[in-house]
Amino acid sequence: MAAVALRSCRRGLSQILNNGGLAALSSKRLEGDRRHKSTVQYASRPDLPKLAYRKVKGKSPGVVFLPGYGSNMSGQKAESLEEFCRSLGHSYLRFDYTGHGLSEGVLAEGTIGTWKKDVLYVLDELVEGPQILVGSSIGGWLMLLAAIARPEKMAALVGISTAADHIVTVYNSLSLEARKEFEEKGEWIVPTKHSEEGVYRLSMELLREAENHCVLQSPIPITCPVRLIHGLKDEDVPWHISMQVAERVLSPDVDVILRRHGQHRMSDKDDIKLMVYTIDDLIDKLTTLV
C-alpha cells in the first residue's frame, strides 16, 4: 500500500496557503474565526438526548467530522476543517456525541452503539448527499461502522489515528487477574494524557457492548475511497491498526499515510496541513469523476 501522492492544490486550498490560513491554524481564536464561525444548533430526537452541532452550508460532497472519545467539536482539527471547507464552498458539519461537549447525556453511560446511532442520525437527518467522513481515534472506528451501515451516504473516508476495535483488543489482552479486578470495580481505569483527571474511566457495559461492533476479524464491506493517517509516535493507538483496516476494507482505493513523528492527536500544524491536503485531494478526485 503506497502512501497517497499529494497532488497540486486546487484554487481554494492554494488561497488558504497563500493567505497564511493554515499557518494561522495553530491559533484557534482568530478574530476572523469568531466572526465567521458557524453557530451551535441542537437536534432534538424522540426519546434520545439532544445533539449539539455546527453546520456550514455548501457544495457536495460535504465533510462530516467525528471526534475522539472524550473530545468535542471545538478541537483544532474540527475547527480547521470548517475554515477549509468554508474556503472551498463545500458543506461541513461537526457535532458532539451524546455525553460529550454541548450535547445532552452522560459520558459514562455512553457506548459505541450509542455514538454510532448519533453518527447515523447526523447522516440521515442533518446532511444531504454523499459525505466525506473524517474520523479521529474512536471517531475513526465510528466512521467505519457508519460506512458499513450507510454505504449510499459515503463519498470517502479519512481516518486519523483510527482506533478500530482498540479498547476491546487491549482489554482482552490483560491478564485474567487484572480483568477480574476491573470487573469487580465495574470500570476499567486507563491512564491518559488527554483527560484532566489523568485517566479514562470505561464502564464494563461499554466494553461488553463494544464487542458487538468489532470490524477487524473479517473483510470490511466498504468500497469508497479510504485514506488512513497515523503517527508512528502514537502511544495511545498503535499505527498497525490503520494497516489492519487497510488490509481488510474491500475498497480498491486505499492509502495509508504514516507520519514519522506524528503522535495520537495529530494536531500539530503540519499534521493538520496533511489532513487538509488529503481531503482536498479527495474532493478534487470525486468532483473530477462526476
mmCIF file of C-alpha atoms in Angstrom:
data_model
loop_
_atom_site.group_PDB
_atom_site.id
_atom_site.type_symbol
_atom_site.label_atom_id
_atom_site.label_comp_id
_atom_site.label_asym_id
_atom_site.label_seq_id
_atom_site.Cartn_x
_atom_site.Cartn_y
_atom_site.Cartn_z
ATOM 1 C CA MET A 1 0.000 0.000 0.000
ATOM 2 C CA ALA A 2 1.717 3.121 -1.185
ATOM 3 C CA ALA A 3 1.343 6.404 0.616
ATOM 4 C CA VAL A 4 -1.009 8.830 -1.040
ATOM 5 C CA ALA A 5 0.582 11.200 -3.513
ATOM 6 C CA LEU A 6 -0.227 14.770 -2.527
ATOM 7 C CA ARG A 7 -1.043 16.496 -5.780
ATOM 8 C CA SER A 8 -1.175 20.161 -6.645
ATOM 9 C CA CYS A 9 -3.728 22.060 -4.621
ATOM 10 C CA ARG A 10 -6.913 23.359 -6.114
ATOM 11 C CA ARG A 11 -7.660 27.057 -6.028
ATOM 12 C CA GLY A 12 -9.362 27.051 -2.618
ATOM 13 C CA LEU A 13 -6.519 25.370 -0.760
ATOM 14 C CA SER A 14 -3.941 27.487 -2.569
ATOM 15 C CA GLN A 15 -5.738 30.615 -1.390
ATOM 16 C CA ILE A 16 -5.647 29.439 2.222
ATOM 17 C CA LEU A 17 -1.932 28.723 1.993
ATOM 18 C CA ASN A 18 -1.145 31.994 0.275
ATOM 19 C CA ASN A 19 -3.151 33.942 2.819
ATOM 20 C CA GLY A 20 -1.433 32.253 5.738
ATOM 21 C CA GLY A 21 -4.620 30.416 6.747
ATOM 22 C CA LEU A 22 -3.022 27.088 7.551
ATOM 23 C CA ALA A 23 -0.084 28.751 9.222
ATOM 24 C CA ALA A 24 -2.593 30.536 11.402
ATOM 25 C CA LEU A 25 -4.456 27.378 12.313
ATOM 26 C CA SER A 26 -2.285 26.952 15.400
ATOM 27 C CA SER A 27 -4.176 29.936 16.811
ATOM 28 C CA LYS A 28 -7.807 28.907 17.198
ATOM 29 C CA ARG A 29 -9.063 32.241 18.457
ATOM 30 C CA LEU A 30 -8.531 34.460 15.460
ATOM 31 C CA GLU A 31 -10.953 37.370 15.242
ATOM 32 C CA GLY A 32 -11.904 36.281 11.729
ATOM 33 C CA ASP A 33 -12.779 32.830 13.009
ATOM 34 C CA ARG A 34 -15.046 34.380 15.626
ATOM 35 C CA ARG A 35 -16.860 36.421 13.016
ATOM 36 C CA HIS A 36 -17.351 33.575 10.566
ATOM 37 C CA LYS A 37 -17.614 30.535 12.810
ATOM 38 C CA SER A 38 -20.822 28.550 12.467
ATOM 39 C CA THR A 39 -23.380 28.821 15.267
ATOM 40 C CA VAL A 40 -24.271 25.998 17.628
ATOM 41 C CA GLN A 41 -27.563 24.272 16.853
ATOM 42 C CA TYR A 42 -29.382 21.462 18.668
ATOM 43 C CA ALA A 43 -31.049 18.450 17.088
ATOM 44 C CA SER A 44 -33.994 17.083 19.063
ATOM 45 C CA ARG A 45 -34.556 13.322 18.804
ATOM 46 C CA PRO A 46 -37.543 11.409 20.202
ATOM 47 C CA ASP A 47 -36.544 9.680 23.465
ATOM 48 C CA LEU A 48 -32.847 10.452 22.898
ATOM 49 C CA PRO A 49 -30.547 13.240 24.131
ATOM 50 C CA LYS A 50 -30.255 16.384 22.048
ATOM 51 C CA LEU A 51 -27.166 16.613 19.844
ATOM 52 C CA ALA A 52 -25.210 19.854 19.550
ATOM 53 C CA TYR A 53 -23.755 20.602 16.137
ATOM 54 C CA ARG A 54 -22.346 23.311 13.893
ATOM 55 C CA LYS A 55 -23.086 23.328 10.179
ATOM 56 C CA VAL A 56 -21.816 25.202 7.145
ATOM 57 C CA LYS A 57 -23.955 25.008 4.008
ATOM 58 C CA GLY A 58 -22.221 24.394 0.714
ATOM 59 C CA LYS A 59 -21.492 22.135 -2.215
ATOM 60 C CA SER A 60 -21.303 18.361 -2.340
ATOM 61 C CA PRO A 61 -19.522 16.280 -1.301
ATOM 62 C CA GLY A 62 -19.862 17.545 2.228
ATOM 63 C CA VAL A 63 -17.461 16.808 5.074
ATOM 64 C CA VAL A 64 -18.503 15.474 8.493
ATOM 65 C CA PHE A 65 -16.014 15.386 11.381
ATOM 66 C CA LEU A 66 -16.204 12.655 14.047
ATOM 67 C CA PRO A 67 -14.110 13.450 17.152
ATOM 68 C CA GLY A 68 -12.459 11.010 19.526
ATOM 69 C CA TYR A 69 -13.622 9.677 22.887
ATOM 70 C CA GLY A 70 -13.989 12.454 25.456
ATOM 71 C CA SER A 71 -13.278 15.089 22.810
ATOM 72 C CA ASN A 72 -15.698 17.506 21.175
ATOM 73 C CA MET A 73 -16.395 19.570 18.085
ATOM 74 C CA SER A 74 -14.295 22.516 19.296
ATOM 75 C CA GLY A 75 -10.927 20.838 18.818
ATOM 76 C CA GLN A 76 -8.279 22.192 16.490
ATOM 77 C CA LYS A 77 -8.833 19.622 13.718
ATOM 78 C CA ALA A 78 -12.592 20.224 13.738
ATOM 79 C CA GLU A 79 -12.264 23.997 13.581
ATOM 80 C CA SER A 80 -9.513 23.886 10.964
ATOM 81 C CA LEU A 81 -11.686 21.733 8.723
ATOM 82 C CA GLU A 82 -14.508 24.251 8.980
ATOM 83 C CA GLU A 83 -12.225 27.047 7.811
ATOM 84 C CA PHE A 84 -11.025 24.875 4.926
ATOM 85 C CA CYS A 85 -14.484 23.733 3.789
ATOM 86 C CA ARG A 86 -15.843 27.257 4.008
ATOM 87 C CA SER A 87 -12.999 28.492 1.778
ATOM 88 C CA LEU A 88 -13.893 25.911 -0.880
ATOM 89 C CA GLY A 89 -17.634 26.400 -0.595
ATOM 90 C CA HIS A 90 -18.274 22.791 0.481
ATOM 91 C CA SER A 91 -20.718 21.863 3.220
ATOM 92 C CA TYR A 92 -19.346 20.869 6.603
ATOM 93 C CA LEU A 93 -20.778 19.530 9.845
ATOM 94 C CA ARG A 94 -19.166 18.884 13.220
ATOM 95 C CA PHE A 95 -21.017 17.715 16.309
ATOM 96 C CA ASP A 96 -20.722 16.376 19.843
ATOM 97 C CA TYR A 97 -21.644 12.777 20.617
ATOM 98 C CA THR A 98 -24.106 12.006 23.394
ATOM 99 C CA GLY A 99 -22.438 12.853 26.721
ATOM 100 C CA HIS A 100 -19.746 14.957 25.048
ATOM 101 C CA GLY A 101 -19.260 18.708 24.795
ATOM 102 C CA LEU A 102 -22.525 20.611 24.467
ATOM 103 C CA SER A 103 -24.727 17.596 23.730
ATOM 104 C CA GLU A 104 -27.056 16.123 26.332
ATOM 105 C CA GLY A 105 -26.353 12.817 28.058
ATOM 106 C CA VAL A 106 -23.773 11.339 30.413
ATOM 107 C CA LEU A 107 -20.376 10.298 29.044
ATOM 108 C CA ALA A 108 -20.017 7.379 31.455
ATOM 109 C CA GLU A 109 -23.296 5.887 30.222
ATOM 110 C CA GLY A 110 -22.350 6.006 26.543
ATOM 111 C CA THR A 111 -21.355 3.048 24.377
ATOM 112 C CA ILE A 112 -20.032 2.507 20.865
ATOM 113 C CA GLY A 113 -23.611 1.675 19.874
ATOM 114 C CA THR A 114 -24.844 4.952 21.394
ATOM 115 C CA TRP A 115 -22.360 7.023 19.431
ATOM 116 C CA LYS A 116 -22.919 5.011 16.245
ATOM 117 C CA LYS A 117 -26.611 5.968 16.485
ATOM 118 C CA ASP A 118 -25.530 9.599 16.833
ATOM 119 C CA VAL A 119 -23.478 9.406 13.634
ATOM 120 C CA LEU A 120 -26.275 7.687 11.712
ATOM 121 C CA TYR A 121 -28.759 10.318 12.869
ATOM 122 C CA VAL A 122 -26.448 13.047 11.577
ATOM 123 C CA LEU A 123 -26.132 11.292 8.211
ATOM 124 C CA ASP A 124 -29.867 10.614 7.940
ATOM 125 C CA GLU A 125 -31.262 13.907 9.208
ATOM 126 C CA LEU A 126 -28.685 16.717 9.213
ATOM 127 C CA VAL A 127 -26.779 16.387 5.930
ATOM 128 C CA GLU A 128 -27.707 15.763 2.317
ATOM 129 C CA GLY A 129 -25.994 13.554 -0.221
ATOM 130 C CA PRO A 130 -22.702 11.648 -0.020
ATOM 131 C CA GLN A 131 -20.223 12.798 2.628
ATOM 132 C CA ILE A 132 -16.521 12.560 3.315
ATOM 133 C CA LEU A 133 -16.325 11.297 6.889
ATOM 134 C CA VAL A 134 -13.235 12.348 8.832
ATOM 135 C CA GLY A 135 -12.893 10.260 11.997
ATOM 136 C CA SER A 136 -10.332 10.799 14.745
ATOM 137 C CA SER A 137 -9.383 7.904 17.069
ATOM 138 C CA ILE A 138 -12.660 6.256 18.168
ATOM 139 C CA GLY A 139 -14.252 8.547 15.598
ATOM 140 C CA GLY A 140 -12.323 6.514 13.027
ATOM 141 C CA TRP A 141 -13.978 3.345 14.331
ATOM 142 C CA LEU A 142 -17.406 5.006 14.216
ATOM 143 C CA MET A 143 -16.600 6.194 10.691
ATOM 144 C CA LEU A 144 -16.157 2.569 9.583
ATOM 145 C CA LEU A 145 -19.360 1.458 11.305
ATOM 146 C CA ALA A 146 -21.300 4.291 9.654
ATOM 147 C CA ALA A 147 -19.865 3.446 6.237
ATOM 148 C CA ILE A 148 -20.995 -0.164 6.626
ATOM 149 C CA ALA A 149 -24.476 0.899 7.726
ATOM 150 C CA ARG A 150 -24.960 3.737 5.204
ATOM 151 C CA PRO A 151 -22.874 2.928 2.101
ATOM 152 C CA GLU A 152 -25.032 5.179 -0.072
ATOM 153 C CA LYS A 153 -24.035 8.187 2.059
ATOM 154 C CA MET A 154 -20.291 7.655 1.707
ATOM 155 C CA ALA A 155 -18.166 9.659 -0.725
ATOM 156 C CA ALA A 156 -14.876 8.828 1.029
ATOM 157 C CA LEU A 157 -13.357 8.138 4.457
ATOM 158 C CA VAL A 158 -10.384 9.777 6.162
ATOM 159 C CA GLY A 159 -9.256 8.105 9.378
ATOM 160 C CA ILE A 160 -6.867 9.876 11.741
ATOM 161 C CA SER A 161 -5.236 7.623 14.370
ATOM 162 C CA THR A 162 -8.083 5.191 13.749
ATOM 163 C CA ALA A 163 -8.890 3.170 16.882
ATOM 164 C CA ALA A 164 -10.942 0.352 15.352
ATOM 165 C CA ASP A 165 -11.627 -2.383 17.962
ATOM 166 C CA HIS A 166 -8.836 -0.903 20.090
ATOM 167 C CA ILE A 167 -10.431 -0.821 23.537
ATOM 168 C CA VAL A 168 -11.693 -4.387 23.112
ATOM 169 C CA THR A 169 -8.321 -5.665 21.878
ATOM 170 C CA VAL A 170 -6.370 -4.033 24.702
ATOM 171 C CA TYR A 171 -8.810 -5.091 27.422
ATOM 172 C CA ASN A 172 -8.841 -8.702 26.241
ATOM 173 C CA SER A 173 -5.043 -8.737 26.294
ATOM 174 C CA LEU A 174 -4.978 -8.004 30.034
ATOM 175 C CA SER A 175 -4.359 -10.822 32.473
ATOM 176 C CA LEU A 176 -7.345 -12.660 33.939
ATOM 177 C CA GLU A 177 -6.477 -11.246 37.343
ATOM 178 C CA ALA A 178 -6.472 -7.664 36.063
ATOM 179 C CA ARG A 179 -9.758 -8.106 34.218
ATOM 180 C CA LYS A 180 -11.376 -9.660 37.286
ATOM 181 C CA GLU A 181 -10.259 -6.709 39.385
ATOM 182 C CA PHE A 182 -11.729 -4.198 36.946
ATOM 183 C CA GLU A 183 -14.972 -6.168 36.647
ATOM 184 C CA GLU A 184 -15.352 -6.121 40.415
ATOM 185 C CA LYS A 185 -14.882 -2.343 40.370
ATOM 186 C CA GLY A 186 -17.311 -2.010 37.487
ATOM 187 C CA GLU A 187 -14.953 0.080 35.379
ATOM 188 C CA TRP A 188 -11.623 -0.083 33.565
ATOM 189 C CA ILE A 189 -9.335 2.771 34.581
ATOM 190 C CA VAL A 190 -6.974 3.702 31.730
ATOM 191 C CA PRO A 191 -4.151 6.252 32.248
ATOM 192 C CA THR A 192 -4.190 9.022 29.642
ATOM 193 C CA LYS A 193 -2.596 12.386 28.918
ATOM 194 C CA HIS A 194 -5.775 13.581 27.233
ATOM 195 C CA SER A 195 -8.010 13.956 30.306
ATOM 196 C CA GLU A 196 -7.839 16.490 33.143
ATOM 197 C CA GLU A 197 -8.263 13.620 35.601
ATOM 198 C CA GLY A 198 -5.334 11.777 34.031
ATOM 199 C CA VAL A 199 -7.431 8.653 33.382
ATOM 200 C CA TYR A 200 -10.345 7.426 31.310
ATOM 201 C CA ARG A 201 -12.989 5.506 33.228
ATOM 202 C CA LEU A 202 -14.549 2.973 30.863
ATOM 203 C CA SER A 203 -17.571 1.090 32.113
ATOM 204 C CA MET A 204 -17.894 -2.673 31.793
ATOM 205 C CA GLU A 205 -21.081 -2.059 29.821
ATOM 206 C CA LEU A 206 -19.141 -0.007 27.272
ATOM 207 C CA LEU A 207 -16.547 -2.780 26.907
ATOM 208 C CA ARG A 208 -19.071 -5.597 26.625
ATOM 209 C CA GLU A 209 -21.215 -3.666 24.152
ATOM 210 C CA ALA A 210 -18.171 -2.667 22.086
ATOM 211 C CA GLU A 211 -17.526 -6.328 21.252
ATOM 212 C CA ASN A 212 -20.671 -6.219 19.096
ATOM 213 C CA HIS A 213 -19.067 -3.591 16.872
ATOM 214 C CA CYS A 214 -15.623 -5.037 16.174
ATOM 215 C CA VAL A 215 -14.668 -4.910 12.490
ATOM 216 C CA LEU A 216 -11.150 -6.320 12.184
ATOM 217 C CA GLN A 217 -11.962 -10.030 12.356
ATOM 218 C CA SER A 218 -13.287 -10.247 8.784
ATOM 219 C CA PRO A 219 -13.369 -8.309 5.488
ATOM 220 C CA ILE A 220 -14.882 -4.838 5.915
ATOM 221 C CA PRO A 221 -17.579 -4.173 3.297
ATOM 222 C CA ILE A 222 -16.566 -0.627 2.404
ATOM 223 C CA THR A 223 -15.954 0.254 -1.234
ATOM 224 C CA CYS A 224 -15.482 4.054 -1.261
ATOM 225 C CA PRO A 225 -12.006 5.670 -1.245
ATOM 226 C CA VAL A 226 -10.270 5.361 2.141
ATOM 227 C CA ARG A 227 -7.326 7.365 3.495
ATOM 228 C CA LEU A 228 -5.752 6.440 6.828
ATOM 229 C CA ILE A 229 -3.322 8.841 8.528
ATOM 230 C CA HIS A 230 -1.397 7.637 11.579
ATOM 231 C CA GLY A 231 1.625 8.745 13.604
ATOM 232 C CA LEU A 232 4.445 6.321 14.306
ATOM 233 C CA LYS A 233 4.863 8.003 17.723
ATOM 234 C CA ASP A 234 1.227 7.333 18.700
ATOM 235 C CA GLU A 235 1.400 5.957 22.251
ATOM 236 C CA ASP A 236 -2.378 5.535 22.588
ATOM 237 C CA VAL A 237 -3.411 3.659 19.442
ATOM 238 C CA PRO A 238 -0.653 1.772 17.558
ATOM 239 C CA TRP A 239 -0.262 2.624 13.884
ATOM 240 C CA HIS A 240 -0.571 -1.001 12.825
ATOM 241 C CA ILE A 241 -4.338 -0.729 13.438
ATOM 242 C CA SER A 242 -4.565 1.548 10.404
ATOM 243 C CA MET A 243 -2.637 -1.066 8.433
ATOM 244 C CA GLN A 244 -5.102 -3.736 9.549
ATOM 245 C CA VAL A 245 -8.031 -1.585 8.463
ATOM 246 C CA ALA A 246 -6.380 -1.027 5.074
ATOM 247 C CA GLU A 247 -5.882 -4.750 4.611
ATOM 248 C CA ARG A 248 -9.496 -5.603 5.432
ATOM 249 C CA VAL A 249 -11.553 -2.967 3.619
ATOM 250 C CA LEU A 250 -12.786 -4.143 0.223
ATOM 251 C CA SER A 251 -12.221 -0.799 -1.490
ATOM 252 C CA PRO A 252 -9.636 -0.857 -4.283
ATOM 253 C CA ASP A 253 -8.688 2.736 -3.422
ATOM 254 C CA VAL A 254 -6.956 2.704 -0.034
ATOM 255 C CA ASP A 255 -3.899 4.675 1.053
ATOM 256 C CA VAL A 256 -2.083 4.637 4.397
ATOM 257 C CA ILE A 257 -0.068 7.709 5.344
ATOM 258 C CA LEU A 258 2.390 7.294 8.231
ATOM 259 C CA ARG A 259 3.998 10.304 9.894
ATOM 260 C CA ARG A 260 7.353 9.528 11.460
ATOM 261 C CA HIS A 261 6.969 11.984 14.333
ATOM 262 C CA GLY A 262 3.175 12.043 14.482
ATOM 263 C CA GLN A 263 1.501 11.490 17.862
ATOM 264 C CA HIS A 264 -2.037 10.434 18.692
ATOM 265 C CA ARG A 265 -3.872 13.727 18.440
ATOM 266 C CA MET A 266 -2.244 14.728 15.142
ATOM 267 C CA SER A 267 -2.903 18.395 15.910
ATOM 268 C CA ASP A 268 0.431 19.963 15.019
ATOM 269 C CA LYS A 269 0.398 22.476 12.179
ATOM 270 C CA ASP A 270 1.972 20.010 9.731
ATOM 271 C CA ASP A 271 -0.427 17.242 10.813
ATOM 272 C CA ILE A 272 -3.411 19.468 10.096
ATOM 273 C CA LYS A 273 -1.891 20.582 6.807
ATOM 274 C CA LEU A 274 -1.578 16.924 5.768
ATOM 275 C CA MET A 275 -5.189 16.241 6.767
ATOM 276 C CA VAL A 276 -6.385 19.200 4.703
ATOM 277 C CA TYR A 277 -4.248 18.238 1.696
ATOM 278 C CA THR A 278 -5.653 14.702 1.863
ATOM 279 C CA ILE A 279 -9.265 15.879 1.948
ATOM 280 C CA ASP A 280 -8.620 18.422 -0.796
ATOM 281 C CA ASP A 281 -7.135 15.672 -2.963
ATOM 282 C CA LEU A 282 -10.207 13.502 -2.394
ATOM 283 C CA ILE A 283 -12.615 16.344 -3.221
ATOM 284 C CA ASP A 284 -10.645 17.006 -6.389
ATOM 285 C CA LYS A 285 -10.810 13.339 -7.344
ATOM 286 C CA LEU A 286 -14.505 12.953 -6.514
ATOM 287 C CA THR A 287 -15.600 16.101 -8.337
ATOM 288 C CA THR A 288 -13.487 15.192 -11.368
ATOM 289 C CA LEU A 289 -15.235 11.826 -11.593
ATOM 290 C CA VAL A 290 -18.702 13.389 -11.637
#
